[in-house]
């Protein structure tokens, strides 16, 4: 796989490189000079294959900023230059540790496409050393460390759950980093459930299921991330179940991450859920202010600057949301400081929080608001949605409302059943599953659900 990272002379790569140069040239006059020099000029054309262009950013700040502000512009301009639609993936350069010694520039990906290729390269920044431990995550972190001490025996499987952006993926990579440090060839397989599903479907289509299984089952340590992504995907679940059994019965270590508990992974097959529960189940909660503050200072240090205590504390208290949001705030602050060529100050932090995060302090919508949003787009009256009616369009709207309620509130099925006119919890699960399946099958339906979600709970 190492040759994926080489700049060989193949035609595509040459065309890509010169197209990329032209894209940068064309933006030169259009964006402020400092922005161009700091954020765009350093982006390097890295790899091109199957209409996916990979471009390397020289650090996390540049990556976050470019992704946020310029990704779509860059992708469109590049597509125009190449004369066809393409996907642009931004990668972060691995500065800490070269990943492929023979190549000048190497890259690690925050996008799933690279990290899930068979030779998995964990993000070198996601180590145990860089993981700040507090009350909110200490069990999960201890579990992950314990895995290293007794691979496949003590906590098997280890199941980590928690809301997005709280460090689950970080811990999975930390396990991989530590193991690969000792033995770079150790058979670790990291895969997101989404990627598992895509690979599996591809394998089915190209009649290469055996090969797919061989790859998954060759793992000594199997790290599966975001397992909730396969809810409602029956065949994939079945395959995960068999993979799990195979690995487990041959004493391999399994670590699973999810945004909810095994019990709440409904409507997943009970057999799979109880397998997930059979080892250590550890949660990650939102960190308290002190931990948030420590995380910020540690991130700043990794990026090579010192974040004063008062500013860190201010951000920890005023930036809402997950650790990922905190990081975003720090990135923005550093970018502002760099563009304005000033030191980071409390004033700067205050106005940045006002500019970017005021809108985010948005409470979760209430059940009533969800029903109203569904009603608006489906033209079914609110009172009908929770009524006994079994008419097709009404049932359909009801199912969408059930789906949205569950996604937004994460309430128990039983409680959701009560909200929908004291219905049985199994009918709630059924409605949810139906919508979930349809979202994947039917583009129009998918767009409908998306637009309701955008109405009632933007940015989620
Ligand atoms: P999840 O997988 O739970 O959605 P990630 O592992 O992707 O979350 O974490 C989001 C970001 O927050 C990552 O950049 C990660 O390094 C950072 N992060 C989360 N928790 C911590 C922590 N305790 N210490 C340091 N960084 C953290
Ligand atoms: Mg994750």
Coordinates of N, CA, C and O in Angstrom, one line a residue, residues 317-453:
X317 N -15.6 27.7 29.4 CA -16.9 28.0 29.9 C -17.9 28.5 28.9 O -19.1 28.4 29.0
X318 N -17.4 29.1 27.8 CA -18.3 29.8 26.9 C -18.5 29.1 25.5 O -19.4 29.5 24.8
X319 N -17.7 28.1 25.2 CA -17.9 27.5 23.9 C -18.8 26.3 24.2 O -18.4 25.4 24.9
X320 N -20.0 26.3 23.6 CA -20.9 25.1 23.9 C -20.5 23.9 23.1 O -19.7 24.0 22.2
X321 N -21.0 22.8 23.6 CA -20.8 21.5 22.8 C -19.6 20.7 23.1 O -19.1 20.8 24.2
X322 N -19.3 19.9 22.2 CA -18.3 18.8 22.4 C -16.8 19.3 22.4 O -16.6 20.5 22.2
X323 N -15.9 18.4 22.7 CA -14.5 18.7 22.6 C -14.2 19.1 21.2 O -13.3 20.0 20.9
X324 N -14.8 18.5 20.2 CA -14.6 18.9 18.8 C -14.9 20.4 18.6 O -14.1 21.1 17.9
X325 N -15.9 20.9 19.2 CA -16.2 22.3 19.1 C -15.2 23.2 19.8 O -14.8 24.2 19.3
X326 N -14.7 22.7 20.9 CA -13.6 23.4 21.6 C -12.4 23.6 20.7 O -11.8 24.6 20.6
X327 N -12.1 22.4 20.1 CA -10.9 22.5 19.2 C -11.1 23.5 18.0 O -10.2 24.2 17.6
X328 N -12.4 23.5 17.5 CA -12.7 24.4 16.5 C -12.5 25.8 16.9 O -12.0 26.6 16.2
X329 N -12.9 26.1 18.1 CA -12.8 27.5 18.7 C -11.3 27.8 18.8 O -10.9 29.0 18.4
X330 N -10.5 26.9 19.2 CA -9.1 27.2 19.3 C -8.4 27.4 18.0 O -7.6 28.3 17.8
X331 N -8.8 26.6 17.0 CA -8.3 26.8 15.7 C -8.7 28.1 15.1 O -7.8 28.8 14.5
X332 N -9.9 28.5 15.3 CA -10.4 29.8 14.8 C -9.6 30.9 15.4 O -9.1 31.9 14.8
X333 N -9.4 30.8 16.7 CA -8.7 31.9 17.5 C -7.3 32.0 17.0 O -6.8 33.1 16.7
X334 N -6.6 30.9 16.8 CA -5.2 30.9 16.3 C -5.2 31.5 14.9 O -4.2 32.2 14.6
X335 N -6.2 31.2 14.1 CA -6.2 31.7 12.8 C -6.3 33.2 12.8 O -5.6 33.9 12.0
X336 N -7.3 33.7 13.6 CA -7.5 35.1 13.7 C -6.2 35.8 14.1 O -5.7 36.8 13.5
X337 N -5.6 35.2 15.2 CA -4.3 35.8 15.7 C -3.3 35.8 14.6 O -2.5 36.8 14.4
X338 N -3.2 34.8 13.8 CA -2.2 34.7 12.8 C -2.4 35.7 11.7 O -1.5 36.4 11.2
X339 N -3.7 35.8 11.3 CA -4.0 36.8 10.2 C -3.8 38.2 10.6 O -3.3 39.0 9.9
X340 N -4.2 38.5 11.9 CA -4.0 39.8 12.4 C -2.6 40.1 13.0 O -2.3 41.2 13.4
X341 N -1.8 39.1 12.9 CA -0.4 39.1 13.5 C -0.4 39.7 14.9 O 0.3 40.6 15.2
X342 N -1.3 39.2 15.7 CA -1.4 39.6 17.1 C -1.3 38.4 18.0 O -1.5 37.3 17.6
X343 N -1.0 38.7 19.3 CA -1.1 37.6 20.3 C -2.5 37.3 20.6 O -3.4 38.2 20.5
X344 N -2.8 36.0 20.9 CA -4.2 35.7 21.3 C -4.5 36.4 22.6 O -3.7 36.4 23.6
X345 N -5.6 37.1 22.7 CA -6.0 37.8 23.9 C -7.4 37.4 24.3 O -8.2 36.9 23.5
X346 N -7.8 37.8 25.5 CA -9.1 37.5 26.0 C -10.2 38.2 25.2 O -11.2 37.7 24.9
X347 N -9.8 39.5 24.8 CA -10.7 40.2 23.9 C -11.0 39.5 22.6 O -12.2 39.4 22.2
X348 N -9.9 39.0 22.1 CA -10.1 38.3 20.8 C -11.0 37.1 21.0 O -11.8 36.8 20.2
X349 N -10.8 36.4 22.1 CA -11.5 35.2 22.4 C -13.0 35.6 22.5 O -13.9 34.9 22.0
X350 N -13.3 36.7 23.2 CA -14.6 37.1 23.5 C -15.3 37.4 22.2 O -16.5 36.9 21.9
X351 N -14.7 38.1 21.3 CA -15.4 38.5 20.1 C -15.5 37.3 19.1 O -16.5 37.1 18.4
X352 N -14.5 36.4 19.2 CA -14.6 35.2 18.4 C -15.8 34.3 18.9 O -16.6 33.8 18.0
X353 N -16.0 34.2 20.2 CA -17.1 33.4 20.7 C -18.4 34.0 20.3 O -19.4 33.4 19.8
X354 N -18.5 35.4 20.4 CA -19.7 36.1 19.9 C -20.0 35.9 18.5 O -21.1 35.6 18.1
X355 N -18.9 35.9 17.6 CA -19.2 35.8 16.2 C -19.6 34.4 15.8 O -20.4 34.2 15.0
X356 N -18.9 33.4 16.4 CA -19.1 32.0 15.9 C -20.0 31.1 16.7 O -20.5 30.2 16.2
X357 N -20.1 31.4 17.9 CA -20.8 30.3 18.8 C -22.1 30.8 19.4 O -22.7 30.0 20.0
X358 N -22.4 32.0 19.2 CA -23.7 32.5 19.8 C -24.8 31.7 19.3 O -25.7 31.2 20.0
X359 N -24.8 31.4 17.9 CA -26.0 30.7 17.4 C -26.0 29.2 17.8 O -27.1 28.6 17.7
X360 N -24.9 28.7 18.3 CA -24.9 27.3 18.6 C -25.5 27.0 20.0 O -25.8 25.9 20.3
X361 N -25.7 28.1 20.8 CA -26.3 27.8 22.1 C -27.8 27.6 21.8 O -28.7 28.4 22.3
X362 N -28.1 26.6 21.1 CA -29.5 26.4 20.7 C -29.9 25.1 21.4 O -29.3 24.1 21.3
X363 N -31.0 25.3 22.2 CA -31.5 24.1 22.9 C -32.1 23.1 21.9 O -32.4 23.4 20.8
X364 N -32.1 21.9 22.4 CA -32.7 20.8 21.6 C -34.2 21.2 21.4 O -34.8 21.6 22.3
X365 N -34.7 20.9 20.2 CA -36.2 21.2 20.0 C -37.0 20.3 20.9 O -36.6 19.2 21.2
X366 N -38.2 20.8 21.2 CA -39.1 20.1 22.0 C -39.9 19.1 21.1 O -39.9 19.3 19.9
X367 N -40.6 18.2 21.8 CA -41.4 17.3 21.0 C -42.4 18.0 20.2 O -42.7 17.7 19.0
X368 N -43.0 19.0 20.8 CA -44.0 19.8 20.1 C -43.4 20.5 18.8 O -44.0 20.4 17.7
X369 N -42.2 21.0 19.0 CA -41.6 21.6 17.8 C -41.3 20.6 16.7 O -41.4 20.9 15.5
X370 N -40.9 19.4 17.1 CA -40.6 18.3 16.1 C -41.9 18.0 15.4 O -41.9 18.0 14.1
X371 N -43.0 17.9 16.1 CA -44.3 17.6 15.4 C -44.7 18.7 14.5 O -45.1 18.4 13.3
X372 N -44.5 19.9 14.9 CA -44.8 21.0 14.0 C -44.0 21.0 12.7 O -44.5 21.3 11.7
X373 N -42.7 20.7 12.9 CA -41.8 20.7 11.7 C -42.3 19.6 10.8 O -42.3 19.8 9.5
X374 N -42.6 18.5 11.3 CA -43.0 17.4 10.4 C -44.3 17.7 9.8 O -44.5 17.5 8.6
X375 N -45.2 18.3 10.5 CA -46.5 18.7 10.0 C -46.3 19.7 8.8 O -47.0 19.6 7.8
X376 N -45.5 20.7 9.0 CA -45.3 21.7 8.0 C -44.8 21.1 6.6 O -45.3 21.5 5.6
X377 N -43.9 20.2 6.7 CA -43.4 19.6 5.4 C -44.3 18.5 4.9 O -44.3 18.2 3.7
X378 N -45.0 17.8 5.7 CA -45.8 16.7 5.2 C -47.3 17.1 5.0 O -48.1 16.3 4.4
X379 N -47.7 18.2 5.5 CA -49.1 18.7 5.4 C -50.0 17.8 6.1 O -51.2 17.7 5.8
X380 N -49.5 17.1 7.1 CA -50.4 16.3 8.0 C -50.6 17.1 9.3 O -49.5 17.5 9.9
X381 N -51.8 17.2 9.8 CA -51.9 18.0 11.0 C -51.3 17.4 12.2 O -51.3 16.1 12.3
X382 N -50.8 18.2 13.1 CA -50.1 17.8 14.3 C -51.0 16.7 15.0 O -50.5 15.7 15.5
X383 N -52.3 17.1 15.2 CA -53.1 16.2 16.0 C -53.3 14.8 15.3 O -53.4 13.8 16.0
X384 N -53.2 14.8 14.0 CA -53.3 13.5 13.3 C -52.1 12.6 13.5 O -52.1 11.4 13.5
X385 N -50.9 13.3 13.6 CA -49.7 12.6 13.7 C -49.7 11.6 14.9 O -49.3 10.5 14.9
X386 N -50.3 12.1 16.0 CA -50.3 11.3 17.2 C -51.6 10.6 17.4 O -51.9 10.0 18.4
X387 N -52.5 10.6 16.3 CA -53.8 10.0 16.5 C -53.7 8.5 16.2 O -52.7 7.9 16.0
X388 N -54.9 7.9 16.1 CA -55.0 6.5 15.9 C -55.0 6.2 14.4 O -54.9 5.0 14.0
X389 N -55.1 7.2 13.6 CA -55.3 7.0 12.1 C -54.3 6.1 11.5 O -53.1 6.2 11.8
X390 N -54.7 5.2 10.6 CA -53.8 4.3 9.9 C -53.7 4.6 8.4 O -53.2 3.8 7.7
X391 N -54.2 5.8 8.1 CA -54.1 6.2 6.6 C -52.6 6.3 6.3 O -51.8 6.8 7.0
X392 N -52.3 5.9 5.1 CA -50.9 5.8 4.6 C -50.1 7.1 4.9 O -49.1 7.1 5.6
X393 N -50.5 8.3 4.4 CA -49.7 9.5 4.6 C -49.6 9.9 6.0 O -48.6 10.4 6.4
X394 N -50.6 9.6 6.8 CA -50.5 9.9 8.2 C -49.5 9.0 8.9 O -48.7 9.5 9.7
X395 N -49.6 7.7 8.7 CA -48.6 6.8 9.2 C -47.2 7.2 8.9 O -46.3 7.2 9.7
X396 N -47.1 7.6 7.6 CA -45.8 8.0 7.1 C -45.2 9.2 7.9 O -44.1 9.1 8.4
X397 N -46.1 10.2 8.1 CA -45.6 11.4 8.9 C -45.3 11.0 10.3 O -44.4 11.4 10.9
X398 N -46.1 10.0 10.8 CA -45.9 9.6 12.2 C -44.5 8.9 12.3 O -43.8 9.2 13.3
X399 N -44.3 8.1 11.4 CA -43.0 7.4 11.4 C -41.8 8.4 11.4 O -40.8 8.2 12.1
X400 N -42.0 9.4 10.5 CA -40.9 10.4 10.4 C -40.7 11.1 11.8 O -39.6 11.3 12.3
X401 N -41.9 11.4 12.4 CA -41.8 12.1 13.7 C -41.2 11.2 14.8 O -40.4 11.7 15.6
X402 N -41.5 9.9 14.7 CA -40.8 9.0 15.7 C -39.3 8.9 15.4 O -38.5 9.1 16.4
X403 N -39.0 8.9 14.2 CA -37.5 8.8 13.8 C -36.8 10.1 14.4 O -35.8 10.0 15.0
X404 N -37.4 11.2 14.1 CA -36.8 12.5 14.5 C -36.7 12.6 16.0 O -35.7 13.1 16.6
X405 N -37.8 12.2 16.7 CA -37.8 12.3 18.1 C -36.7 11.4 18.7 O -35.9 11.9 19.6
X406 N -36.5 10.2 18.2 CA -35.5 9.4 18.7 C -34.1 9.9 18.4 O -33.2 9.9 19.3
X407 N -33.9 10.4 17.2 CA -32.6 10.9 16.8 C -32.2 12.1 17.6 O -31.1 12.3 18.0
X408 N -33.2 13.0 17.9 CA -32.9 14.2 18.5 C -32.8 14.1 20.1 O -31.9 14.6 20.7
X409 N -33.7 13.3 20.6 CA -33.8 13.3 22.1 C -33.1 12.1 22.7 O -32.7 12.1 23.8
X410 N -32.9 11.0 21.8 CA -32.3 9.8 22.3 C -33.1 9.2 23.5 O -32.6 8.5 24.3
X411 N -34.4 9.5 23.6 CA -35.3 9.0 24.6 C -35.5 7.5 24.5 O -35.3 7.0 23.4
X412 N -35.9 6.9 25.6 CA -36.2 5.5 25.5 C -37.4 5.2 24.6 O -38.3 6.1 24.5
X413 N -37.5 4.0 24.1 CA -38.6 3.7 23.2 C -39.9 3.8 23.9 O -40.9 4.2 23.4
X414 N -39.8 3.4 25.2 CA -41.0 3.4 26.0 C -41.6 4.8 26.1 O -42.8 5.0 25.9
X415 N -40.7 5.7 26.5 CA -41.1 7.1 26.6 C -41.6 7.7 25.3 O -42.6 8.4 25.3
X416 N -41.0 7.4 24.2 CA -41.4 7.9 22.9 C -42.8 7.3 22.7 O -43.7 8.0 22.2
X417 N -43.0 6.0 23.0 CA -44.4 5.4 22.8 C -45.4 6.2 23.6 O -46.5 6.5 23.1
X418 N -45.1 6.7 24.8 CA -46.0 7.4 25.6 C -46.4 8.8 24.9 O -47.5 9.2 24.8
X419 N -45.3 9.4 24.3 CA -45.6 10.7 23.6 C -46.5 10.5 22.4 O -47.3 11.4 22.2
X420 N -46.4 9.4 21.8 CA -47.2 9.2 20.6 C -48.5 8.5 21.0 O -48.9 7.4 20.4
X421 N -49.2 8.9 22.0 CA -50.5 8.4 22.3 C -50.5 7.1 22.9 O -51.2 6.2 22.6
X422 N -49.5 6.9 23.9 CA -49.4 5.6 24.6 C -49.3 4.4 23.7 O -50.0 3.4 23.9
X423 N -48.5 4.5 22.7 CA -48.3 3.3 21.8 C -47.2 2.4 22.4 O -46.4 2.8 23.2
X424 N -47.3 1.2 21.9 CA -46.3 0.2 22.4 C -44.9 0.5 21.9 O -44.7 1.0 20.8
X425 N -43.9 0.1 22.7 CA -42.5 0.5 22.3 C -42.1 -0.2 21.0 O -41.3 0.3 20.3
X426 N -42.6 -1.4 20.8 CA -42.2 -2.1 19.6 C -42.6 -1.4 18.3 O -42.0 -1.4 17.3
X427 N -43.8 -0.8 18.4 CA -44.3 -0.1 17.2 C -43.4 1.2 17.0 O -43.2 1.6 15.8
X428 N -42.9 1.7 18.0 CA -41.9 2.9 17.9 C -40.7 2.4 17.1 O -40.2 3.1 16.2
X429 N -40.2 1.3 17.6 CA -39.0 0.7 17.0 C -39.2 0.4 15.5 O -38.4 0.7 14.6
X430 N -40.4 -0.1 15.2 CA -40.7 -0.5 13.9 C -40.7 0.8 13.0 O -40.2 0.8 11.9
X431 N -41.4 1.8 13.5 CA -41.5 3.1 12.7 C -40.1 3.7 12.4 O -39.8 4.1 11.3
X432 N -39.3 3.7 13.5 CA -37.9 4.2 13.4 C -37.2 3.5 12.3 O -36.5 4.0 11.4
X433 N -37.2 2.1 12.4 CA -36.5 1.3 11.5 C -36.9 1.5 10.0 O -36.1 1.6 9.1
X434 N -38.2 1.7 9.8 CA -38.7 1.9 8.5 C -38.2 3.1 7.9 O -37.7 3.2 6.7
X435 N -38.2 4.2 8.7 CA -37.6 5.5 8.2 C -36.1 5.4 7.9 O -35.6 5.8 6.8
X436 N -35.5 4.7 8.8 CA -34.0 4.6 8.6 C -33.7 3.9 7.3 O -32.8 4.2 6.6
X437 N -34.4 2.8 7.1 CA -34.2 2.1 5.8 C -34.5 2.9 4.6 O -33.7 2.9 3.6
X438 N -35.6 3.6 4.7 CA -36.1 4.3 3.5 C -35.1 5.5 3.2 O -34.9 5.8 2.0
X439 N -34.6 6.1 4.2 CA -33.6 7.2 4.0 C -32.5 6.7 3.1 O -32.0 7.4 2.3
X440 N -32.1 5.4 3.3 CA -31.0 5.0 2.5 C -31.4 4.5 1.1 O -30.6 4.4 0.2
X441 N -32.7 4.2 0.9 CA -33.2 3.7 -0.3 C -33.7 4.8 -1.3 O -33.6 4.7 -2.5
X442 N -34.3 5.8 -0.7 CA -35.1 6.7 -1.5 C -34.5 8.2 -1.3 O -34.7 8.8 -0.2
X443 N -33.9 8.7 -2.3 CA -33.3 10.0 -2.3 C -34.3 11.1 -1.9 O -34.0 12.0 -1.1
X444 N -35.5 11.0 -2.5 CA -36.4 12.1 -2.2 C -36.9 12.1 -0.7 O -37.0 13.1 -0.1
X445 N -37.1 10.9 -0.3 CA -37.5 10.7 1.1 C -36.4 11.2 2.1 O -36.6 11.9 3.0
X446 N -35.2 10.9 1.7 CA -34.0 11.3 2.4 C -34.0 12.8 2.5 O -33.8 13.4 3.6
X447 N -34.2 13.5 1.4 CA -34.2 14.9 1.3 C -35.3 15.5 2.2 O -35.1 16.6 2.9
X448 N -36.5 14.9 2.2 CA -37.6 15.3 3.0 C -37.2 15.3 4.5 O -37.3 16.3 5.2
X449 N -36.7 14.2 4.9 CA -36.3 14.1 6.4 C -35.2 15.1 6.7 O -35.3 15.7 7.7
X450 N -34.3 15.2 5.8 CA -33.2 16.1 6.0 C -33.7 17.6 6.2 O -33.3 18.3 7.0
X451 N -34.7 17.9 5.3 CA -35.2 19.3 5.4 C -36.0 19.5 6.6 O -35.9 20.6 7.2
X452 N -36.7 18.5 7.1 CA -37.4 18.7 8.4 C -36.4 18.9 9.5 O -36.5 19.8 10.4
X453 N -35.3 18.1 9.5 CA -34.3 18.2 10.5 C -33.6 19.6 10.4 O -33.4 20.2 11.5

